[in-house]
mmCIF file of C-alpha atoms and ligand atoms in Angstrom:
data_model
loop_
_atom_site.group_PDB
_atom_site.id
_atom_site.type_symbol
_atom_site.label_atom_id
_atom_site.label_comp_id
_atom_site.label_asym_id
_atom_site.label_seq_id
_atom_site.Cartn_x
_atom_site.Cartn_y
_atom_site.Cartn_z
ATOM 1 C CA MET P 291 19.537 4.247 -6.504
ATOM 2 C CA ALA P 292 18.850 6.613 -3.386
ATOM 3 C CA SER P 293 16.989 6.754 -0.449
ATOM 4 C CA VAL P 294 14.515 9.539 -0.001
ATOM 5 C CA THR P 295 13.700 11.263 3.159
ATOM 6 C CA TYR P 296 10.561 13.551 4.256
ATOM 7 C CA ARG P 297 11.417 15.409 7.237
ATOM 8 C CA LYS P 298 8.496 17.653 8.983
ATOM 9 C CA VAL P 299 6.864 17.980 5.579
ATOM 10 C CA SER P 300 3.334 19.462 5.320
ATOM 11 C CA LYS P 301 1.181 20.602 2.579
ATOM 12 C CA VAL P 302 -1.498 23.190 2.852
ATOM 13 C CA PHE P 303 -3.792 23.923 0.025
ATOM 14 C CA GLY P 304 -5.455 27.370 -0.179
ATOM 15 C CA LYS P 305 -6.808 28.517 3.057
ATOM 16 C CA GLY P 306 -6.052 25.559 5.266
ATOM 17 C CA VAL P 307 -6.322 22.197 3.662
ATOM 18 C CA ARG P 308 -3.640 20.487 5.594
ATOM 19 C CA ALA P 309 -3.212 17.579 2.967
ATOM 20 C CA VAL P 310 -0.053 16.373 4.531
ATOM 21 C CA ASP P 311 0.548 17.157 8.249
ATOM 22 C CA ASN P 312 4.142 16.989 9.556
ATOM 23 C CA LEU P 313 5.059 14.235 7.550
ATOM 24 C CA ASP P 314 8.621 12.252 8.988
ATOM 25 C CA LEU P 315 9.629 9.362 6.645
ATOM 26 C CA GLU P 316 12.720 7.383 5.494
ATOM 27 C CA ILE P 317 12.512 5.022 2.353
ATOM 28 C CA ASN P 318 15.803 3.179 2.190
ATOM 29 C CA ASP P 319 17.914 2.912 -0.971
ATOM 30 C CA GLY P 320 16.414 0.040 -2.563
ATOM 31 C CA GLU P 321 13.235 -0.019 -0.607
ATOM 32 C CA PHE P 322 9.985 -1.022 -2.092
ATOM 33 C CA MET P 323 7.586 1.363 0.192
ATOM 34 C CA VAL P 324 3.825 1.584 -0.056
ATOM 35 C CA LEU P 325 1.837 4.483 0.867
ATOM 36 C CA VAL P 326 -1.520 3.432 1.938
ATOM 37 C CA GLY P 327 -4.507 5.102 2.982
ATOM 38 C CA PRO P 328 -8.068 6.177 2.440
ATOM 39 C CA SER P 329 -9.139 8.305 -0.215
ATOM 40 C CA GLY P 330 -7.937 11.823 0.306
ATOM 41 C CA CYS P 331 -5.422 11.057 2.902
ATOM 42 C CA GLY P 332 -2.787 12.946 1.588
ATOM 43 C CA LYS P 333 -0.943 9.938 -0.262
ATOM 44 C CA THR P 334 -0.719 11.417 -3.967
ATOM 45 C CA THR P 335 0.341 14.723 -2.154
ATOM 46 C CA ALA P 336 3.077 13.094 -1.013
ATOM 47 C CA LEU P 337 4.290 11.919 -4.026
ATOM 48 C CA ARG P 338 3.834 14.699 -5.848
ATOM 49 C CA MET P 339 5.794 16.639 -3.420
ATOM 50 C CA LEU P 340 8.809 14.398 -4.042
ATOM 51 C CA ALA P 341 8.175 14.369 -7.905
ATOM 52 C CA GLY P 342 8.390 18.522 -7.705
ATOM 53 C CA LEU P 343 4.540 18.499 -9.053
ATOM 54 C CA GLU P 344 3.853 20.344 -5.729
ATOM 55 C CA GLU P 345 5.550 22.409 -3.761
ATOM 56 C CA ALA P 346 6.215 21.431 0.243
ATOM 57 C CA THR P 347 4.741 24.263 2.544
ATOM 58 C CA ASP P 348 7.012 23.331 5.328
ATOM 59 C CA GLY P 349 10.027 20.807 5.694
ATOM 60 C CA ASP P 350 13.074 19.191 3.644
ATOM 61 C CA ILE P 351 12.313 16.359 1.039
ATOM 62 C CA ASN P 352 15.766 14.608 0.265
ATOM 63 C CA ILE P 353 16.842 12.307 -2.408
ATOM 64 C CA GLY P 354 19.845 10.904 -1.514
ATOM 65 C CA ASP P 355 21.980 13.543 0.327
ATOM 66 C CA VAL P 356 20.525 16.138 -1.912
ATOM 67 C CA ARG P 357 17.739 18.469 -0.610
ATOM 68 C CA VAL P 358 15.157 18.523 -3.617
ATOM 69 C CA ASN P 359 12.564 21.368 -2.711
ATOM 70 C CA ASP P 360 14.179 23.463 -5.182
ATOM 71 C CA VAL P 361 15.370 21.415 -7.750
ATOM 72 C CA PRO P 362 13.407 21.391 -10.826
ATOM 73 C CA PRO P 363 11.073 18.130 -11.331
ATOM 74 C CA LYS P 364 13.033 17.161 -14.591
ATOM 75 C CA ASP P 365 16.280 17.393 -12.622
ATOM 76 C CA ARG P 366 15.187 14.933 -9.858
ATOM 77 C CA ASP P 367 16.125 11.976 -11.726
ATOM 78 C CA ILE P 368 12.706 10.026 -10.894
ATOM 79 C CA ALA P 369 10.052 8.394 -12.697
ATOM 80 C CA MET P 370 6.585 8.327 -12.377
ATOM 81 C CA VAL P 371 4.026 5.747 -13.467
ATOM 82 C CA PHE P 372 0.148 6.826 -12.735
ATOM 83 C CA GLN P 373 -3.360 5.021 -12.842
ATOM 84 C CA ASN P 374 -3.903 6.184 -16.333
ATOM 85 C CA TYR P 375 -1.092 5.560 -18.527
ATOM 86 C CA ALA P 376 -1.116 8.873 -20.907
ATOM 87 C CA LEU P 377 0.752 6.908 -23.527
ATOM 88 C CA TYR P 378 1.486 8.951 -26.709
ATOM 89 C CA PRO P 379 -1.630 7.733 -28.980
ATOM 90 C CA HIS P 380 0.052 8.411 -32.405
ATOM 91 C CA MET P 381 3.583 6.527 -31.397
ATOM 92 C CA ASN P 382 4.419 3.071 -31.591
ATOM 93 C CA VAL P 383 5.042 1.146 -28.342
ATOM 94 C CA TYR P 384 8.757 1.694 -29.474
ATOM 95 C CA ASP P 385 8.686 5.211 -29.434
ATOM 96 C CA ASN P 386 6.592 5.295 -26.488
ATOM 97 C CA ILE P 387 9.226 3.973 -24.415
ATOM 98 C CA ALA P 388 12.399 5.376 -26.332
ATOM 99 C CA PHE P 389 10.755 9.110 -26.752
ATOM 100 C CA GLY P 390 11.568 10.287 -23.136
ATOM 101 C CA LEU P 391 15.273 8.857 -23.614
ATOM 102 C CA ARG P 392 15.555 10.470 -26.851
ATOM 103 C CA LEU P 393 14.578 14.003 -25.761
ATOM 104 C CA ARG P 394 17.016 13.743 -22.889
ATOM 105 C CA GLU P 395 20.091 12.378 -23.956
ATOM 106 C CA LEU P 396 19.611 13.437 -27.774
ATOM 107 C CA GLY P 397 18.052 16.575 -27.406
ATOM 108 C CA SER P 398 21.281 18.250 -25.678
ATOM 109 C CA LEU P 399 23.158 17.718 -28.497
ATOM 110 C CA GLY P 400 21.722 19.882 -31.156
ATOM 111 C CA TRP P 401 22.215 18.747 -34.853
ATOM 112 C CA GLN P 402 25.727 20.073 -35.684
ATOM 113 C CA LEU P 403 27.710 17.708 -37.566
ATOM 114 C CA THR P 404 30.451 17.408 -35.163
ATOM 115 C CA HIS P 405 27.874 15.474 -33.154
ATOM 116 C CA MET P 406 26.965 12.647 -35.652
ATOM 117 C CA GLY P 407 28.947 10.060 -34.668
ATOM 118 C CA GLU P 408 28.225 10.423 -30.423
ATOM 119 C CA ALA P 409 24.588 11.019 -31.734
ATOM 120 C CA ARG P 410 25.030 7.231 -33.489
ATOM 121 C CA LYS P 411 26.302 5.707 -30.590
ATOM 122 C CA ILE P 412 23.204 7.015 -28.068
ATOM 123 C CA LYS P 413 20.621 5.904 -30.578
ATOM 124 C CA GLU P 414 22.217 2.668 -30.608
ATOM 125 C CA ASP P 415 22.154 2.590 -27.012
ATOM 126 C CA ILE P 416 18.600 3.593 -26.682
ATOM 127 C CA ASP P 417 17.592 0.901 -29.276
ATOM 128 C CA ARG P 418 19.547 -1.611 -27.040
ATOM 129 C CA ARG P 419 17.862 -0.172 -23.592
ATOM 130 C CA VAL P 420 14.324 0.043 -25.514
ATOM 131 C CA ARG P 421 14.613 -3.996 -26.393
ATOM 132 C CA GLU P 422 15.896 -5.032 -23.284
ATOM 133 C CA THR P 423 13.157 -3.221 -21.345
ATOM 134 C CA ALA P 424 10.458 -4.566 -23.484
ATOM 135 C CA LYS P 425 11.905 -8.032 -23.110
ATOM 136 C CA MET P 426 11.788 -7.593 -19.472
ATOM 137 C CA LEU P 427 7.851 -6.809 -19.467
ATOM 138 C CA SER P 428 7.226 -9.351 -22.212
ATOM 139 C CA ILE P 429 5.933 -6.861 -24.672
ATOM 140 C CA ASP P 430 9.160 -7.122 -27.164
ATOM 141 C CA ALA P 431 6.332 -8.727 -29.686
ATOM 142 C CA LEU P 432 4.688 -5.373 -29.498
ATOM 143 C CA LEU P 433 6.894 -3.040 -29.961
ATOM 144 C CA GLU P 434 5.111 -1.822 -33.791
ATOM 145 C CA ARG P 435 1.766 -1.528 -32.351
ATOM 146 C CA LEU P 436 -0.205 1.789 -31.794
ATOM 147 C CA PRO P 437 -1.420 2.114 -27.942
ATOM 148 C CA LYS P 438 -5.315 1.466 -29.456
ATOM 149 C CA GLU P 439 -4.188 -1.933 -30.479
ATOM 150 C CA LEU P 440 -3.238 -3.010 -26.972
ATOM 151 C CA SER P 441 -5.364 -4.362 -24.036
ATOM 152 C CA GLY P 442 -5.055 -2.141 -20.819
ATOM 153 C CA GLY P 443 -2.461 -4.482 -19.362
ATOM 154 C CA GLN P 444 -0.302 -4.321 -22.068
ATOM 155 C CA ARG P 445 -0.566 -0.502 -21.986
ATOM 156 C CA GLN P 446 -0.009 -0.150 -18.343
ATOM 157 C CA ARG P 447 3.403 -2.111 -19.037
ATOM 158 C CA VAL P 448 4.051 0.058 -21.644
ATOM 159 C CA ALA P 449 3.959 2.919 -19.434
ATOM 160 C CA LEU P 450 6.062 0.871 -17.018
ATOM 161 C CA GLY P 451 8.560 0.443 -19.644
ATOM 162 C CA ARG P 452 8.796 4.242 -20.217
ATOM 163 C CA ALA P 453 9.711 4.449 -16.718
ATOM 164 C CA ILE P 454 11.868 1.574 -16.540
ATOM 165 C CA VAL P 455 13.999 2.531 -19.210
ATOM 166 C CA ARG P 456 15.449 5.868 -18.074
ATOM 167 C CA LYS P 457 16.513 4.085 -14.822
ATOM 168 C CA PRO P 458 15.912 6.559 -12.648
ATOM 169 C CA LYS P 459 17.077 6.685 -8.951
ATOM 170 C CA VAL P 460 13.540 6.275 -7.719
ATOM 171 C CA PHE P 461 10.207 4.908 -9.104
ATOM 172 C CA LEU P 462 6.833 6.853 -7.896
ATOM 173 C CA MET P 463 3.609 4.539 -8.812
ATOM 174 C CA ASP P 464 0.481 6.143 -8.021
ATOM 175 C CA GLU P 465 -2.466 3.608 -7.868
ATOM 176 C CA PRO P 466 -1.100 2.037 -11.274
ATOM 177 C CA LEU P 467 -3.021 -1.059 -10.950
ATOM 178 C CA SER P 468 -6.158 0.485 -10.742
ATOM 179 C CA ASN P 469 -7.905 0.416 -14.306
ATOM 180 C CA LEU P 470 -7.143 -3.286 -14.443
ATOM 181 C CA ASP P 471 -9.374 -5.902 -13.994
ATOM 182 C CA ALA P 472 -9.336 -7.975 -10.955
ATOM 183 C CA LYS P 473 -7.158 -11.080 -12.326
ATOM 184 C CA LEU P 474 -4.985 -8.834 -14.135
ATOM 185 C CA ARG P 475 -4.266 -6.652 -11.063
ATOM 186 C CA ILE P 476 -3.261 -9.855 -9.413
ATOM 187 C CA GLN P 477 -0.699 -10.934 -12.058
ATOM 188 C CA THR P 478 0.406 -7.587 -13.005
ATOM 189 C CA ARG P 479 1.005 -7.179 -8.926
ATOM 190 C CA ALA P 480 3.179 -10.215 -9.019
ATOM 191 C CA GLU P 481 5.099 -8.992 -11.858
ATOM 192 C CA LEU P 482 6.377 -5.459 -10.152
ATOM 193 C CA ILE P 483 7.359 -7.290 -7.282
ATOM 194 C CA ARG P 484 9.658 -9.621 -9.420
ATOM 195 C CA LEU P 485 10.597 -6.613 -11.464
ATOM 196 C CA HIS P 486 11.686 -4.816 -8.190
ATOM 197 C CA ARG P 487 13.450 -7.933 -7.199
ATOM 198 C CA THR P 488 15.399 -7.738 -10.559
ATOM 199 C CA LEU P 489 16.181 -4.135 -10.673
ATOM 200 C CA SER P 490 16.080 -3.218 -6.928
ATOM 201 C CA THR P 491 15.173 0.400 -7.512
ATOM 202 C CA THR P 492 13.781 2.573 -4.727
ATOM 203 C CA THR P 493 9.971 2.567 -5.262
ATOM 204 C CA ILE P 494 7.393 4.653 -3.345
ATOM 205 C CA TYR P 495 3.983 2.937 -4.332
ATOM 206 C CA VAL P 496 0.777 4.762 -3.718
ATOM 207 C CA THR P 497 -2.545 2.554 -3.062
ATOM 208 C CA HIS P 498 -5.849 2.898 -1.152
ATOM 209 C CA ASP P 499 -6.048 -0.964 -1.559
ATOM 210 C CA GLN P 500 -4.933 -2.655 1.900
ATOM 211 C CA VAL P 501 -4.169 -6.025 -0.051
ATOM 212 C CA GLU P 502 -1.838 -4.347 -2.364
ATOM 213 C CA ALA P 503 -0.019 -2.678 0.258
ATOM 214 C CA MET P 504 0.032 -6.116 2.726
ATOM 215 C CA THR P 505 1.446 -8.061 -0.508
ATOM 216 C CA MET P 506 3.858 -5.661 -2.103
ATOM 217 C CA GLY P 507 5.468 -3.365 0.533
ATOM 218 C CA GLN P 508 8.656 -4.382 2.223
ATOM 219 C CA ARG P 509 7.225 -1.727 4.542
ATOM 220 C CA ILE P 510 4.006 -0.009 4.421
ATOM 221 C CA ALA P 511 3.254 3.694 5.806
ATOM 222 C CA VAL P 512 -0.311 4.046 6.581
ATOM 223 C CA MET P 513 -1.521 7.320 6.353
ATOM 224 C CA ASN P 514 -5.213 9.115 7.369
ATOM 225 C CA ASN P 515 -6.128 12.859 7.205
ATOM 226 C CA GLY P 516 -2.496 13.678 6.299
ATOM 227 C CA VAL P 517 -0.807 12.164 9.275
ATOM 228 C CA LEU P 518 1.280 8.888 9.053
ATOM 229 C CA GLN P 519 -0.401 6.693 11.408
ATOM 230 C CA GLN P 520 2.240 4.010 11.534
ATOM 231 C CA CYS P 521 5.183 2.481 9.129
ATOM 232 C CA ASP P 522 6.595 -0.623 9.423
ATOM 233 C CA GLU P 523 6.557 -4.173 7.741
ATOM 234 C CA PRO P 524 3.278 -5.403 6.694
ATOM 235 C CA THR P 525 2.922 -8.253 9.113
ATOM 236 C CA LYS P 526 4.018 -6.028 11.948
ATOM 237 C CA VAL P 527 1.394 -3.624 11.163
ATOM 238 C CA TYR P 528 -0.989 -6.533 10.937
ATOM 239 C CA ASN P 529 -0.319 -7.963 14.134
ATOM 240 C CA GLN P 530 0.849 -4.985 16.140
ATOM 241 C CA PRO P 531 -1.443 -1.804 14.717
ATOM 242 C CA ALA P 532 -0.340 1.553 16.534
ATOM 243 C CA ASN P 533 -3.794 2.320 16.837
ATOM 244 C CA LYS P 534 -7.579 1.605 16.134
ATOM 245 C CA PHE P 535 -7.650 3.250 12.672
ATOM 246 C CA VAL P 536 -4.657 1.237 11.514
ATOM 247 C CA ALA P 537 -6.287 -1.895 12.729
ATOM 248 C CA GLY P 538 -9.357 -1.373 11.079
ATOM 249 C CA PHE P 539 -7.720 -0.259 7.821
ATOM 250 C CA ILE P 540 -5.364 -3.319 7.711
ATOM 251 C CA GLY P 541 -7.076 -6.397 7.136
ATOM 252 C CA ALA P 542 -10.118 -7.941 5.347
ATOM 253 C CA PRO P 543 -12.391 -8.742 6.676
ATOM 254 C CA PRO P 544 -11.866 -5.688 8.887
ATOM 255 C CA MET P 545 -10.877 -6.274 12.481
ATOM 256 C CA ASN P 546 -14.276 -6.413 14.974
ATOM 257 C CA PHE P 547 -14.365 -3.595 17.705
ATOM 258 C CA VAL P 548 -16.658 -3.755 20.664
ATOM 259 C CA ASP P 549 -16.756 -1.412 23.380
ATOM 260 C CA ALA P 550 -15.454 -2.288 26.892
ATOM 261 C CA THR P 551 -14.193 -2.064 29.999
ATOM 262 C CA ILE P 552 -10.883 -3.067 32.050
ATOM 263 C CA ASP P 553 -12.148 -4.991 35.096
ATOM 264 C CA ASP P 554 -10.232 -6.784 37.496
ATOM 265 C CA GLY P 555 -8.164 -8.689 34.936
ATOM 266 C CA TRP P 556 -10.978 -8.702 32.353
ATOM 267 C CA VAL P 557 -11.850 -6.782 29.091
ATOM 268 C CA LYS P 558 -15.788 -7.150 29.117
ATOM 269 C CA ASN P 559 -18.834 -5.616 28.405
ATOM 270 C CA SER P 560 -22.702 -6.940 28.899
ATOM 271 C CA THR P 561 -21.814 -9.944 26.527
ATOM 272 C CA ILE P 562 -18.206 -10.764 26.324
ATOM 273 C CA LYS P 563 -15.457 -10.993 28.630
ATOM 274 C CA VAL P 564 -12.190 -12.215 27.954
ATOM 275 C CA ARG P 565 -9.379 -12.357 30.273
ATOM 276 C CA LEU P 566 -6.487 -10.412 29.756
ATOM 277 C CA PRO P 567 -2.905 -11.986 29.162
ATOM 278 C CA GLN P 568 -0.573 -12.064 31.874
ATOM 279 C CA GLY P 569 2.039 -8.807 31.897
ATOM 280 C CA HIS P 570 -0.706 -6.782 29.863
ATOM 281 C CA PRO P 571 -0.696 -3.307 30.674
ATOM 282 C CA ALA P 572 -4.294 -2.820 30.442
ATOM 283 C CA LEU P 573 -4.280 -5.020 34.148
ATOM 284 C CA GLU P 574 -3.170 -1.658 35.483
ATOM 285 C CA MET P 575 -5.863 -0.247 34.144
ATOM 286 C CA ALA P 576 -9.066 -1.006 36.132
ATOM 287 C CA GLY P 577 -12.231 1.088 35.133
ATOM 288 C CA LYS P 578 -10.718 2.226 32.086
ATOM 289 C CA LYS P 579 -13.079 2.119 28.907
ATOM 290 C CA VAL P 580 -11.324 0.645 25.887
ATOM 291 C CA THR P 581 -12.137 -0.609 22.483
ATOM 292 C CA LEU P 582 -11.755 -4.467 22.719
ATOM 293 C CA GLY P 583 -10.382 -5.485 18.900
ATOM 294 C CA VAL P 584 -10.230 -9.157 17.532
ATOM 295 C CA ARG P 585 -9.088 -10.293 14.185
ATOM 296 C CA PRO P 586 -12.368 -12.126 12.531
ATOM 297 C CA GLU P 587 -9.875 -15.346 11.829
ATOM 298 C CA ASP P 588 -9.150 -15.524 15.920
ATOM 299 C CA LEU P 589 -12.653 -16.663 16.534
ATOM 300 C CA TYR P 590 -13.663 -19.817 16.558
ATOM 301 C CA PRO P 591 -17.130 -21.970 16.837
ATOM 302 C CA SER P 592 -16.669 -23.817 20.118
ATOM 303 C CA VAL P 593 -17.124 -27.005 18.484
ATOM 304 C CA SER P 594 -14.022 -26.708 16.279
ATOM 305 C CA SER P 595 -11.685 -24.444 18.184
ATOM 306 C CA PRO P 596 -8.089 -24.996 18.258
ATOM 307 C CA ILE P 597 -7.903 -23.616 21.580
ATOM 308 C CA PRO P 598 -9.322 -24.840 24.908
ATOM 309 C CA VAL P 599 -12.848 -23.573 25.420
ATOM 310 C CA THR P 600 -13.178 -22.106 28.749
ATOM 311 C CA ASP P 601 -15.605 -19.803 30.953
ATOM 312 C CA GLU P 602 -12.740 -17.417 30.195
ATOM 313 C CA ASN P 603 -13.154 -16.899 26.547
ATOM 314 C CA ARG P 604 -16.524 -18.405 25.500
ATOM 315 C CA PHE P 605 -19.592 -16.488 24.332
ATOM 316 C CA THR P 606 -22.632 -16.716 22.868
ATOM 317 C CA ALA P 607 -23.197 -15.487 19.144
ATOM 318 C CA HIS P 608 -26.383 -15.341 16.751
ATOM 319 C CA VAL P 609 -25.101 -16.330 13.324
ATOM 320 C CA ASP P 610 -26.761 -14.131 10.715
ATOM 321 C CA VAL P 611 -25.588 -14.525 7.420
ATOM 322 C CA LEU P 612 -22.893 -17.011 6.283
ATOM 323 C CA GLU P 613 -21.126 -16.607 3.322
ATOM 324 C CA ASN P 614 -19.394 -19.495 1.648
ATOM 325 C CA LEU P 615 -15.801 -18.529 -0.145
ATOM 326 C CA GLY P 616 -14.613 -21.887 -0.975
ATOM 327 C CA ALA P 617 -11.604 -21.862 1.071
ATOM 328 C CA GLU P 618 -13.002 -19.957 3.998
ATOM 329 C CA ASP P 619 -16.467 -18.964 5.609
ATOM 330 C CA THR P 620 -17.581 -15.666 6.496
ATOM 331 C CA VAL P 621 -19.709 -15.456 9.256
ATOM 332 C CA TYR P 622 -21.840 -12.622 10.148
ATOM 333 C CA LEU P 623 -22.465 -12.613 13.845
ATOM 334 C CA GLN P 624 -24.722 -10.888 16.324
ATOM 335 C CA VAL P 625 -22.902 -10.656 19.638
ATOM 336 C CA GLY P 626 -25.375 -8.925 22.122
ATOM 337 C CA ASP P 627 -25.677 -4.999 20.775
ATOM 338 C CA HIS P 628 -22.552 -5.716 18.491
ATOM 339 C CA ALA P 629 -22.040 -7.186 14.754
ATOM 340 C CA MET P 630 -18.993 -9.106 14.614
ATOM 341 C CA THR P 631 -17.681 -11.115 11.587
ATOM 342 C CA ALA P 632 -15.397 -14.383 12.066
ATOM 343 C CA THR P 633 -13.764 -16.257 9.121
ATOM 344 C CA VAL P 634 -14.113 -19.944 9.838
ATOM 345 C CA ASP P 635 -12.980 -23.275 7.877
ATOM 346 C CA PRO P 636 -15.609 -24.360 5.703
ATOM 347 C CA GLY P 637 -17.864 -27.292 6.753
ATOM 348 C CA SER P 638 -17.973 -25.549 9.936
ATOM 349 C CA GLY P 639 -21.513 -27.073 10.113
ATOM 350 C CA LEU P 640 -23.177 -23.467 11.241
ATOM 351 C CA SER P 641 -26.151 -22.566 9.902
ATOM 352 C CA MET P 642 -27.924 -19.057 9.369
ATOM 353 C CA GLY P 643 -30.258 -18.351 12.174
ATOM 354 C CA GLN P 644 -28.750 -20.488 14.759
ATOM 355 C CA ASP P 645 -27.459 -19.264 17.990
ATOM 356 C CA THR P 646 -24.010 -20.830 18.714
ATOM 357 C CA GLU P 647 -21.065 -20.639 21.167
ATOM 358 C CA PHE P 648 -18.046 -18.952 20.014
ATOM 359 C CA VAL P 649 -14.381 -18.333 21.781
ATOM 360 C CA LEU P 650 -12.171 -15.798 21.163
ATOM 361 C CA ASP P 651 -8.241 -16.345 22.046
ATOM 362 C CA PRO P 652 -6.853 -14.331 24.554
ATOM 363 C CA ASP P 653 -3.336 -14.119 23.296
ATOM 364 C CA LYS P 654 -4.771 -12.371 19.792
ATOM 365 C CA ILE P 655 -6.783 -9.912 21.266
ATOM 366 C CA HIS P 656 -5.953 -5.928 20.872
ATOM 367 C CA VAL P 657 -6.812 -3.259 23.368
ATOM 368 C CA PHE P 658 -7.457 0.210 22.393
ATOM 369 C CA ASP P 659 -7.720 3.577 24.697
ATOM 370 C CA GLY P 660 -11.070 4.437 24.458
ATOM 371 C CA GLU P 661 -9.987 8.444 24.151
ATOM 372 C CA THR P 662 -6.985 8.322 22.239
ATOM 373 C CA GLU P 663 -7.492 5.079 20.392
ATOM 374 C CA GLU P 664 -3.830 4.515 20.563
ATOM 375 C CA ALA P 665 -2.995 0.483 21.056
ATOM 376 C CA ILE P 666 -2.274 -0.454 24.702
ATOM 377 C CA ARG P 667 0.296 -3.611 24.413
HETATM 378 P P1 ATP O 935 -6.940 9.483 -3.405
HETATM 379 O O1 ATP O 935 -6.819 8.116 -3.149
HETATM 380 O O2 ATP O 935 -8.369 10.127 -3.638
HETATM 381 O O3 ATP O 935 -6.365 10.000 -4.606
HETATM 382 P P2 ATP O 935 -4.982 10.946 -1.715
HETATM 383 O O4 ATP O 935 -4.747 10.235 -0.145
HETATM 384 O O5 ATP O 935 -4.034 10.479 -2.520
HETATM 385 O O6 ATP O 935 -6.812 10.569 -2.279
HETATM 386 P P3 ATP O 935 -4.480 13.616 -2.086
HETATM 387 O O7 ATP O 935 -5.185 13.590 -3.629
HETATM 388 O O8 ATP O 935 -3.200 13.770 -1.587
HETATM 389 O O9 ATP O 935 -5.055 12.555 -1.338
HETATM 390 O O10 ATP O 935 -5.486 14.822 -1.357
HETATM 391 C C1 ATP O 935 -5.501 15.029 0.118
HETATM 392 C C2 ATP O 935 -6.268 16.197 0.683
HETATM 393 O O11 ATP O 935 -5.819 17.660 -0.063
HETATM 394 C C3 ATP O 935 -7.674 16.094 0.040
HETATM 395 O O12 ATP O 935 -8.330 16.721 0.718
HETATM 396 C C4 ATP O 935 -7.892 16.891 -1.337
HETATM 397 O O13 ATP O 935 -9.335 17.209 -1.820
HETATM 398 C C5 ATP O 935 -6.714 17.785 -0.830
HETATM 399 N N1 ATP O 935 -6.248 18.561 -2.330
HETATM 400 C C6 ATP O 935 -5.536 17.820 -3.220
HETATM 401 N N2 ATP O 935 -5.175 18.271 -4.239
HETATM 402 C C7 ATP O 935 -5.215 19.667 -4.067
HETATM 403 C C8 ATP O 935 -5.533 21.050 -4.663
HETATM 404 N N3 ATP O 935 -4.780 21.056 -5.973
HETATM 405 N N4 ATP O 935 -6.207 22.053 -3.967
HETATM 406 C C9 ATP O 935 -6.740 21.777 -3.159
HETATM 407 N N5 ATP O 935 -7.031 20.909 -2.711
HETATM 408 C C10 ATP O 935 -6.370 19.627 -3.121
#
């Protein structure tokens, strides 16, 4: 196992596509780090540079204490799992898992008779490791099957097995669950978390899916346009997003944003007005244009509000659409010129088309600078 460090790493393609821009990121030994961001934000490029499949334009990449920028991919001791698992179609599951090990560990011996005893020992060791790995992934009953005789989830597990069996210093996973259906994704997600707990191998996992990031990462690194926006534990990123981009990207339904101004202790616009909590730095910024951010779960219908309804937090909203999801309802509201979303308990008594009163919790609001979009907190 090993830590991984990106120090001021950039990648420029052709004449100026800055896919990764000055990335500083440290992944601890044994950590499960998720790189998350929208399509094209540079996640895969960051991963490929670590694997040695792309050359960094600038900066240093370290695995443990070793700067690996100039180390050939095969000598970096990492294993990668991709979205399309690319198994060898003519080999059964056993051989797919064993292939890399055989190449690596027997290939160097050559075929001289003097090495026969050693080769037998290595083969036995490979056999033990393949069976152990297959058992860990519950594919031990499938070792004789060809890839075409497996389901998508089983194939993905074989691909994982191929990576795990090598016991690499670092696992790199690039959207490994995207080809699975929704149910299998959730199941495999849990399996990967369990597997990491067992193996404790440093893992960097790339996804554009913020739910995967939130549920899997010990820390998550949110990227946009090649730039790292924030890196922290999932709950920290959710509760204290560094800027408007992170706030809008992490969380579903996404955070509501409303243009507003700071005015004598309030954040307000023509329809919403909320008192700033004591000690909030925006209290000192009278006249500043800001964006007020409110998570959908921090809006409550007045009639069932868990916090006191006062003139300082109530506002009128029109219920456009109400979606019943079983465990909760998603309510699409029109508040003055702004569309907002609230998640409320089912049985809230709301109905589509009605005008009603909502409150928002002043202690849970987010305020972002109207120009820089950085959080003011
Ligand atoms: P996705 O989730 O869609 O895979 P990503 O966040 O992984 O996206 P990258 O694949 O790293 O993003 O791409 C980052 C940027 O670099 C994009 O603008 C992409 O078009 C560009 N890019 C990636 N590879 C190359 C290449 N070989 N040549 C030129 N531009 C590239």
